[in-house]
Coordinates of C-alpha atoms and ligand atoms in Angstrom, one line a residue:
X1 CA 11.9 -19.4 16.6
X2 CA 11.1 -20.5 12.8
X3 CA 9.9 -17.4 10.6
X4 CA 7.4 -18.2 7.8
X5 CA 6.7 -15.4 5.6
X6 CA 3.5 -15.8 4.1
X7 CA 2.9 -12.4 2.1
X8 CA 4.1 -13.3 -1.4
X9 CA 1.4 -10.9 -2.8
X10 CA 3.3 -8.0 -1.2
X11 CA 6.9 -9.2 -2.4
X12 CA 8.8 -12.3 -2.8
X13 CA 12.8 -13.1 -2.2
X14 CA 14.8 -13.8 -5.4
X15 CA 14.8 -17.6 -6.5
X16 CA 19.0 -18.8 -6.4
X17 CA 18.9 -19.4 -9.8
X18 CA 17.4 -15.5 -10.6
X19 CA 20.4 -14.1 -8.6
X20 CA 22.8 -16.2 -10.7
X21 CA 21.3 -15.1 -13.7
X22 CA 21.7 -11.6 -12.9
X23 CA 25.2 -11.6 -11.0
X24 CA 27.8 -11.2 -14.2
X25 CA 25.8 -8.0 -15.3
X26 CA 26.3 -5.8 -12.4
X27 CA 30.4 -5.8 -12.6
X28 CA 31.7 -8.2 -15.5
X29 CA 29.1 -7.5 -18.3
X30 CA 28.4 -4.0 -16.9
X31 CA 28.1 -2.2 -20.5
X32 CA 25.2 0.1 -21.4
X33 CA 22.8 -1.9 -23.9
X34 CA 23.1 1.2 -26.4
X35 CA 26.9 1.4 -26.6
X36 CA 28.1 -0.2 -30.2
X37 CA 31.2 -1.7 -28.5
X38 CA 31.6 -5.4 -27.4
X39 CA 30.9 -4.4 -24.0
X40 CA 27.5 -2.5 -25.1
X41 CA 26.8 -5.4 -27.1
X42 CA 26.7 -8.1 -24.6
X43 CA 24.2 -5.9 -22.5
X44 CA 22.1 -5.7 -26.0
X45 CA 22.3 -9.4 -26.4
X46 CA 21.1 -10.0 -22.8
X47 CA 18.4 -7.6 -23.4
X48 CA 17.4 -9.1 -26.3
X49 CA 17.3 -12.4 -24.8
X50 CA 15.2 -11.6 -22.0
X51 CA 12.8 -9.8 -24.7
X52 CA 12.2 -13.4 -26.4
X53 CA 11.6 -15.1 -23.0
X54 CA 9.0 -12.2 -22.1
X55 CA 7.6 -12.8 -25.6
X56 CA 6.6 -16.5 -24.6
X57 CA 5.4 -15.7 -21.1
X58 CA 3.0 -13.4 -22.6
X59 CA 2.5 -15.2 -26.0
X60 CA 3.5 -12.2 -28.4
X61 CA 6.2 -10.9 -30.7
X62 CA 9.4 -9.6 -28.9
X63 CA 8.7 -6.2 -30.3
X64 CA 5.9 -5.9 -28.3
X65 CA 7.8 -6.5 -25.2
X66 CA 8.6 -3.0 -23.3
X67 CA 10.5 -3.1 -20.1
X68 CA 9.9 -0.6 -17.4
X69 CA 10.3 -0.4 -13.8
X70 CA 7.2 -2.5 -12.5
X71 CA 3.8 -2.9 -12.0
X72 CA 3.2 1.0 -10.8
X73 CA 4.9 2.3 -14.3
X74 CA 3.3 -0.4 -16.1
X75 CA -0.5 0.6 -15.0
X76 CA 0.4 4.1 -14.9
X77 CA 1.6 4.2 -18.4
X78 CA -1.4 2.6 -19.8
X79 CA -3.9 4.9 -18.4
X80 CA -1.8 8.2 -18.8
X81 CA -0.5 6.9 -22.4
X82 CA -4.0 6.0 -23.6
X83 CA -6.3 8.8 -22.3
X84 CA -7.2 12.2 -23.5
X85 CA -9.7 14.8 -22.2
X86 CA -13.4 13.7 -23.4
X87 CA -12.6 10.1 -23.2
X88 CA -14.5 7.4 -21.3
X89 CA -12.3 4.9 -19.0
X90 CA -13.9 1.8 -17.7
X91 CA -12.0 0.4 -14.5
X92 CA -13.3 -1.5 -11.4
X93 CA -13.6 -0.4 -7.8
X94 CA -11.0 -3.4 -6.3
X95 CA -7.6 -2.4 -8.5
X96 CA -4.2 -1.7 -7.3
X97 CA -4.2 2.1 -5.7
X98 CA -1.6 2.2 -9.5
X99 CA -4.6 2.2 -11.2
X100 CA -6.9 4.0 -8.8
X101 CA -4.8 7.0 -8.3
X102 CA -4.0 7.1 -12.0
X103 CA -7.7 7.0 -12.5
X104 CA -8.2 9.9 -10.4
X105 CA -5.4 11.8 -12.1
X106 CA -7.0 11.8 -15.5
X107 CA -10.3 12.3 -14.1
X108 CA -8.9 16.1 -13.6
X109 CA -7.9 16.1 -16.8
X110 CA -11.7 15.5 -18.4
X111 CA -11.5 12.0 -18.8
X112 CA -14.6 10.2 -17.3
X113 CA -14.4 7.2 -15.3
X114 CA -16.9 4.6 -14.4
X115 CA -15.6 2.3 -11.6
X116 CA -17.3 -1.2 -11.5
X117 CA -18.3 -2.5 -8.1
X118 CA -17.6 -6.2 -7.6
X119 CA -20.3 -9.0 -6.9
X120 CA -20.0 -9.7 -3.3
X121 CA -17.9 -13.1 -4.7
X122 CA -15.3 -10.7 -5.5
X123 CA -15.8 -11.4 -9.4
X124 CA -16.3 -8.4 -11.6
X125 CA -19.3 -9.1 -13.7
X126 CA -18.6 -8.6 -17.7
X127 CA -22.3 -7.5 -18.6
X128 CA -21.5 -4.7 -15.7
X129 CA -18.9 -3.4 -18.0
X130 CA -20.9 -3.9 -21.2
X131 CA -23.7 -2.0 -19.5
X132 CA -20.9 0.9 -18.8
X133 CA -19.6 1.3 -22.5
X134 CA -20.4 4.5 -24.2
X135 CA -19.3 5.7 -27.7
X136 CA -16.6 7.4 -26.4
X137 CA -14.9 4.7 -24.2
X138 CA -11.7 4.4 -25.3
X139 CA -9.7 2.2 -22.5
X140 CA -10.8 -0.7 -20.2
X141 CA -8.4 -1.7 -17.5
X142 CA -8.9 -4.8 -15.4
X143 CA -7.1 -6.6 -13.2
X144 CA -6.2 -10.0 -13.6
X145 CA -6.0 -11.9 -10.1
X146 CA -6.6 -9.4 -7.1
X147 CA -4.0 -9.1 -4.7
X148 CA -5.9 -8.9 -1.7
X149 CA -8.3 -11.8 -2.4
X150 CA -6.8 -13.8 -5.2
X151 CA -10.0 -13.7 -7.1
X152 CA -9.2 -14.5 -10.9
X153 CA -11.3 -12.1 -13.2
X154 CA -12.8 -13.4 -16.6
X155 CA -10.6 -11.2 -18.6
X156 CA -11.0 -13.4 -21.8
X157 CA -15.1 -12.5 -21.9
X158 CA -14.1 -8.7 -20.7
X159 CA -11.5 -8.6 -23.8
X160 CA -14.4 -10.1 -26.0
X161 CA -16.5 -7.0 -24.9
X162 CA -13.5 -4.6 -25.5
X163 CA -13.4 -5.7 -29.3
X164 CA -16.9 -5.8 -30.1
X165 CA -17.0 -2.1 -28.5
X166 CA -13.5 -0.8 -30.3
X167 CA -12.1 -0.1 -26.7
X168 CA -8.4 -0.7 -25.7
X169 CA -7.9 -3.3 -23.0
X170 CA -5.2 -3.0 -20.3
X171 CA -5.0 -5.7 -17.9
X172 CA -2.9 -5.8 -14.9
X173 CA -1.7 -9.0 -14.5
X174 CA 1.2 -8.0 -11.5
X175 CA -0.6 -11.0 -9.4
X176 CA -0.9 -13.4 -12.1
X177 CA 2.2 -14.1 -13.3
X178 CA 3.1 -17.7 -12.5
X179 CA -0.2 -18.7 -11.4
X180 CA -2.4 -18.4 -14.6
X181 CA -1.2 -18.6 -17.9
X182 CA -1.0 -15.8 -19.8
X183 CA -1.9 -15.8 -23.6
X184 CA -2.6 -11.9 -24.5
X185 CA -4.0 -13.4 -27.5
X186 CA -6.8 -15.3 -26.1
X187 CA -7.0 -12.2 -23.3
X188 CA -7.7 -10.0 -26.0
X189 CA -5.8 -7.3 -24.4
X190 CA -3.6 -4.3 -26.0
X191 CA -2.0 -3.7 -22.9
X192 CA -0.5 -5.9 -20.0
X193 CA 1.3 -5.3 -17.2
X194 CA 3.6 -7.3 -15.2
X195 CA 6.2 -7.0 -12.2
X196 CA 9.2 -8.9 -11.6
X197 CA 9.1 -8.9 -7.4
X198 CA 6.0 -10.5 -7.2
X199 CA 7.4 -13.7 -8.8
X200 CA 10.7 -14.2 -7.4
X201 CA 12.6 -11.5 -9.6
X202 CA 14.0 -8.3 -8.4
X203 CA 12.4 -5.1 -7.5
X204 CA 12.1 -2.2 -9.6
X205 CA 11.4 -4.0 -12.8
X206 CA 8.8 -4.9 -14.8
X207 CA 7.4 -5.3 -18.2
X208 CA 4.4 -3.9 -20.6
X209 CA 2.8 -5.6 -23.1
X210 CA 2.0 -3.1 -26.2
X211 CA 0.2 -4.9 -28.7
X212 CA 1.4 -3.7 -32.3
X213 CA -0.5 -0.9 -33.7
X214 CA -1.5 0.5 -29.7
X215 CA -1.1 4.5 -29.9
X216 CA 0.2 4.5 -26.7
X217 CA 2.0 7.9 -25.9
X218 CA 5.5 7.1 -23.9
X219 CA 5.7 8.6 -20.5
X220 CA 9.4 8.8 -20.0
X221 CA 11.2 10.5 -22.5
X222 CA 14.8 11.0 -23.3
X223 CA 16.8 8.4 -25.6
X224 CA 15.5 5.9 -28.1
X225 CA 15.3 2.9 -25.9
X226 CA 12.6 0.6 -25.9
X227 CA 11.8 1.6 -29.3
X228 CA 10.8 5.0 -27.8
X229 CA 8.1 3.6 -25.7
X230 CA 10.1 4.4 -22.5
X231 CA 13.5 6.1 -22.2
X232 CA 16.1 5.2 -19.8
X233 CA 19.5 3.5 -19.9
X234 CA 18.1 -0.3 -19.6
X235 CA 18.3 -1.9 -15.9
X236 CA 20.1 -5.3 -17.5
X237 CA 20.7 -7.1 -14.6
X238 CA 17.1 -6.5 -13.5
X239 CA 15.8 -7.2 -17.0
X240 CA 18.0 -10.4 -16.8
X241 CA 16.5 -11.3 -13.4
X242 CA 13.0 -10.7 -15.0
X243 CA 13.2 -13.0 -17.8
X244 CA 14.7 -15.8 -15.5
X245 CA 11.8 -15.4 -12.9
X246 CA 9.4 -15.2 -16.0
X247 CA 11.4 -18.7 -16.9
X248 CA 10.7 -20.3 -13.7
X249 CA 7.1 -18.8 -13.5
X250 CA 6.2 -20.7 -16.7
X251 CA 7.9 -24.0 -15.4
X252 CA 5.3 -23.7 -12.2
X253 CA 2.5 -23.6 -14.7
X254 CA 3.6 -27.0 -15.8
X255 CA 5.8 -28.9 -13.4
X256 CA 3.0 -29.4 -10.6
X257 CA 3.8 -26.3 -8.6
X258 CA 0.6 -24.6 -8.4
X259 CA -1.4 -27.4 -7.7
X260 CA 1.2 -28.2 -4.8
X261 CA 0.7 -24.4 -3.4
X262 CA -3.0 -25.0 -3.8
X263 CA -3.3 -28.2 -1.8
X264 CA -0.8 -26.3 0.9
X265 CA -3.3 -23.2 0.9
X266 CA -6.4 -25.2 1.1
X267 CA -4.9 -27.1 4.1
X268 CA -4.2 -23.9 5.9
X269 CA -7.6 -22.5 4.9
X270 CA -9.6 -25.6 6.2
X271 CA -7.2 -25.6 9.5
X272 CA -7.9 -21.7 10.0
X273 CA -11.8 -22.1 9.4
X274 CA -12.0 -24.9 11.9
X275 CA -11.9 -22.1 14.5
X276 CA -15.3 -20.4 15.4
X277 CA -16.4 -17.0 13.9
X278 CA -13.9 -17.3 10.6
X279 CA -14.8 -17.4 6.8
X280 CA -13.0 -16.9 3.4
X281 CA -13.6 -13.6 1.5
X282 CA -13.9 -14.2 -2.2
X283 CA -13.7 -18.1 -1.7
X284 CA -16.7 -19.4 -3.6
X285 CA -15.0 -18.5 -7.1
X286 CA -11.4 -19.0 -8.5
X287 CA -8.6 -17.9 -7.0
X288 CA -4.8 -17.8 -7.5
X289 CA -3.4 -20.9 -5.9
X290 CA -1.6 -19.1 -3.1
X291 CA -4.0 -16.6 -1.7
X292 CA -6.4 -16.6 1.2
X293 CA -8.1 -13.9 2.7
X294 CA -9.9 -14.4 6.3
X295 CA -12.2 -12.8 8.1
X296 CA -11.8 -13.7 11.9
X297 CA -14.9 -12.2 14.2
X298 CA -14.0 -10.1 17.4
X299 CA -10.6 -9.8 16.3
X300 CA -8.4 -6.4 14.9
X301 CA -6.5 -7.5 11.9
X302 CA -4.1 -5.3 12.7
X303 CA -3.4 -6.4 15.9
X304 CA -3.6 -9.9 14.7
X305 CA -0.9 -9.1 12.1
X306 CA 1.0 -8.0 14.6
X307 CA 0.7 -10.9 17.0
X308 CA 1.7 -13.3 14.5
X309 CA 4.6 -11.6 13.3
X310 CA 5.5 -11.9 17.3
X311 CA 5.5 -15.3 16.7
X312 CA 7.0 -15.5 13.6
X313 CA 4.4 -15.3 10.8
X314 CA 4.2 -12.7 8.5
X315 CA 1.0 -11.9 6.7
X316 CA -0.7 -9.1 5.7
X317 CA -3.7 -7.0 6.6
X318 CA -5.4 -5.1 3.5
X319 CA -2.8 -5.0 0.9
X320 CA 1.0 -3.7 1.6
X321 CA 0.5 -0.4 0.1
X322 CA -1.7 0.7 2.5
X323 CA 0.0 -0.7 5.3
X324 CA 0.4 2.1 8.3
X325 CA -3.0 3.2 7.3
X326 CA -6.1 1.9 9.4
X327 CA -8.6 2.4 6.8
X328 CA -10.2 -1.0 6.4
X329 CA -9.4 -2.4 2.5
X330 CA -11.0 -0.8 -0.4
X331 CA -11.3 -4.1 -2.0
X332 CA -13.4 -5.9 1.0
X333 CA -15.4 -3.0 1.2
X334 CA -16.1 -3.1 -2.3
X335 CA -17.0 -6.5 -2.0
X336 CA -20.0 -5.7 0.7
X337 CA -18.1 -6.5 4.1
X338 CA -18.9 -4.2 6.6
X339 CA -16.0 -1.9 8.1
X340 CA -15.5 -4.1 11.3
X341 CA -15.2 -7.5 9.3
X342 CA -12.9 -5.7 6.7
X343 CA -10.6 -4.5 9.4
X344 CA -10.7 -8.2 11.1
X345 CA -9.7 -9.8 7.2
X346 CA -6.2 -11.1 6.8
X347 CA -4.3 -12.1 3.5
X348 CA -2.2 -15.2 3.9
X349 CA -0.1 -15.5 0.3
X350 CA 2.0 -18.3 0.0
X351 CA 5.6 -18.4 -1.7
X352 CA 5.8 -21.2 -4.6
X353 CA 8.8 -22.5 -2.4
X354 CA 6.3 -22.5 1.0
X355 CA 6.1 -26.2 2.6
X356 CA 4.5 -28.3 5.0
X357 CA 6.4 -27.0 7.8
X358 CA 5.3 -23.6 7.1
X359 CA 1.7 -24.3 7.3
X360 CA 2.2 -26.6 10.4
X361 CA 3.7 -23.5 12.1
X362 CA 1.1 -21.5 11.1
X363 CA -1.9 -23.7 11.8
X364 CA 0.0 -23.6 15.4
X365 CA 0.0 -20.2 16.2
X366 CA -3.0 -18.8 14.7
X367 CA -5.3 -20.2 17.2
X368 CA -3.2 -19.0 20.0
X369 CA -3.1 -15.7 18.8
X370 CA -6.5 -15.1 17.9
X371 CA -7.7 -16.9 21.3
X372 CA -5.5 -14.3 23.0
X373 CA -6.9 -11.5 21.2
X374 CA -10.3 -12.6 21.2
X375 CA -10.0 -13.0 24.8
X376 CA -9.0 -9.3 25.5
X377 CA -11.6 -7.9 23.0
X378 CA -13.8 -5.3 24.1
X379 CA -16.1 -7.1 21.1
X380 CA -16.0 -10.3 23.0
X381 CA -16.9 -8.8 26.2
X382 CA -20.1 -7.3 25.0
X383 CA -18.6 -3.5 25.5
X384 CA -18.7 -2.6 21.8
X385 CA -20.4 -3.2 18.7
Ligands
PLP1 N1 -0.7 -4.0 -9.0 C1 -1.1 -4.8 -8.6 C2 -2.0 -5.6 -8.8 C3 -0.2 -5.0 -7.3 O1 -0.5 -6.1 -6.3 C4 0.9 -4.1 -7.1 C5 1.9 -4.3 -6.0 O2 1.2 -4.5 -4.9 C6 1.0 -3.1 -8.2 C7 0.3 -3.2 -9.5 C8 2.2 -2.4 -8.4 O3 3.7 -3.3 -8.6 P1 5.1 -2.5 -8.3 O4 5.2 -3.1 -7.1 O5 5.8 -3.5 -9.1 O6 5.1 -1.1 -8.4

């Protein structure tokens, strides 16, 4: 049975070029980038080169790139590193848990947080952010692309609002890499988080853009790595892999990959929507090219995830970080879906290497699986509301 992986927003495999780029840095060039001998210098040079690549991805100076362990660390650092008791923080109710849990933590330390709910479309209305501003608002954090719906947020407008208010602005751009052209100048952000494993790079490595002069307190202290903004011996192979993935992500914005993925996603979506009792969450606004989030009436989302897995298709209900829990997605609930519909929603997120054959396979098995579950459904039989 073929296996089709449509859970790219959870994680992606390394591209062969990424693995090849990393390979020498495990054994051959294993040096510590802080050592002054030749082995250290080789590692240091690789990290410097990677920093230049990331600076091109972000459109910033190399000195403004801080390597770290990924999206969770970037989000946590932005929030813990910027906020002090008495500050006001504005974020949204559809952020990743790396932002939401950090917001809860700073709330315990006397930082008041306003969570902006999305419109039913999944978009955050910048006017709502403007209305939430207070003189003591120090930080605004809004994601670029939502991990569950793919909805792309109006970060440029939010950046302008932050600038007018004199607030700092952090963007969780983990799901945007290779899907949206980054430009931290145009976005007007002071901080921006990315993670390698969402863009065909290795897990456990990422980067945080920190605009020059941003008073960010380091959260990991020790040696003087990363200009004292993040201590710890650099993960050289990981950083090299992140940079290669970033290079390929930039390419895929220019070489028609995104248009190709969008066309596949649209065909997949149209095929599934031909089933009665289905619809797209967040389908009316700009979305990442690879993502569609679809509700299926009279189906339990988790049962459908399992049924599709048995038929060789990997997708996700809610976000991967919440799998194992039966709570409906906080993102879909915030968009106004009722619990049943939120629970009956699935995320299909295509790899950039997805093919027509992948889509054909999914379009063959989804109607079978949905039909089977509906036939068994107590809701369909009229025994449960
Ligand atoms: N932010 C968003 C929007 C994400 O989708 C994720 C991962 O799912 C993260 C942050 C966390 O990134 P990482 O897995 O690199 O810690």
